[in-house]
Amino acid sequence: MRRAFISPTKYVQGENELLNLGFYIKTFGDSALVIGNPDDIKRVQDKLDETAERFGVTLHLADFGGEATRNEVERLKKLAKEKGTDTIVGLGGGKAIDTSKTVANGHHLIVCPTIAATDAPTSHSAVLYTEDHQFDDYAYFIQNPSVVLMDTTVIAQAPSRFLVAGMGDALATYYEARATRRSNSNVNAGLPNGFHTGETAPAKGSIAAITLAKACYDTVMESGYSAKLACDNNVVSPALEDIVEANTLLSGLGFESGGLAASHAIYNGLTVLDGPHNYYHGEQVAFTTFVQLVLENAPMDEIEALLDFSLSVGLPVSLEDLDVKEVKYEDILKVATKACIPEESIHAMPFEVTPDSVAQAIIAADAFGRDYRKRKSMK
Ligand SMILES: [Zn+2]
């Protein structure tokens, strides 16, 4: 049986770590194209100036247009060529990073997230959108980023809602990797067959990935609440450092080589509803992970531990929490139908799923979550 494990070449996090960006650029050359939203670049401009001077590198700042489109990728590729650099720095949140991955196309890429809201930074894939913000395609690259650099000072200064959303995304990782392992399904870590094909050669998960996924879960449950309080006060504490690692490194390696299952497929299904659009990826995933546990009839102590944690940090436990005002079976069935299309990761669950069984699990979880919140608030 073939198994695979992939990861960035280097992951480094620390207070004011951006001051060392120049050092990593220097390992590839004397300059880099920095792709980031103007606001994000402004937030860290002083550090960029300082590291460029300290390490003698030139940073070509490329204002990112805001959407990860094929046109934007082409524009930035051209700009890198004009500037004579093949080192790409992706700075900011998800879309700027996905764009930088696509511009770099698997080579000389340094990713510098300014928030820890998802587990995407370490991965070898990106999501592209059309000009009118609709899903376009998944892109897979020959390699993961060369360096993932997390400046915990910058992350602690961002709103804590981002960090909490990242915890929601991170909590899914273990449960999805566990389901994938139980069903012996393939993971995303297979070698890419080509660019923009979305196809990977089949490979199963590894002990390494499931172990990291479990460490991710344990770390979030242990340190998540304390990290949120630190972030609320814009300080870097050991708990916050643990959560930055869990949200980014542990969850990133855990999902890519451990596999996705029902939670992320149901998240994709939620896009047919209006309400959830106002919530971050990880916030929605916190709820869909709860749905997965209901779908697989997980032990009640596991379900309650997840709900207790979600309530403590303010993650959604019901559809109401995602601004779905009225829960109608026809609407929920649309969500479930989209979650169950043949190419979705939901088929990595270790039993057969149908749109009907998924719709019923969503409704059951929603009712349980609303009731649980009420019971907890009465105590
Ligand atoms: Zn995710």
XYZ file of N, CA, C and O and ligand atoms in Angstrom, residues 118-120 169-170 172 176 251 255 260 264 267 281-282 285, ligand 1:
61
model
N -6.768 29.799 9.299
C -7.008 28.500 8.644
C -5.710 27.705 8.641
O -4.641 28.217 8.994
N -5.837 26.441 8.178
C -4.644 25.588 8.130
C -4.083 25.487 6.708
O -3.342 24.582 6.385
N -4.427 26.455 5.857
C -4.005 26.390 4.452
C -2.540 26.781 4.195
O -1.960 26.303 3.215
N -11.198 25.371 12.496
C -10.633 24.606 11.382
C -9.736 23.483 11.921
O -9.761 22.360 11.432
N -8.969 23.802 12.958
C -8.016 22.840 13.523
C -8.718 21.671 14.215
O -8.228 20.543 14.194
N -11.349 20.187 13.308
C -11.848 19.224 12.329
C -10.784 18.196 11.963
O -11.101 17.055 11.621
N -11.461 14.246 10.959
C -11.481 13.886 9.543
C -10.365 12.893 9.218
O -10.562 11.954 8.441
N -2.349 21.356 12.192
C -3.568 21.148 11.419
C -3.254 21.042 9.924
O -3.823 20.210 9.210
N -4.168 17.679 7.989
C -5.244 17.529 6.990
C -4.696 17.084 5.647
O -5.298 16.271 4.942
N -9.274 14.664 4.513
C -10.515 15.341 4.888
C -11.665 14.345 4.778
O -11.552 13.344 4.074
N -15.441 19.007 6.069
C -15.168 19.986 5.016
C -16.111 19.849 3.818
O -16.368 20.823 3.117
N -19.145 21.674 4.916
C -18.806 23.107 4.810
C -19.022 23.581 3.362
O -19.635 24.626 3.130
N -14.370 30.649 7.392
C -14.250 29.213 7.092
C -14.242 28.374 8.377
O -15.038 27.461 8.538
N -13.343 28.714 9.292
C -13.186 27.905 10.507
C -14.394 27.957 11.428
O -14.668 27.003 12.166
N -16.717 25.533 9.899
C -16.180 24.179 10.052
C -16.374 23.672 11.485
O -16.563 22.472 11.711
Zn -10.320 23.975 6.534
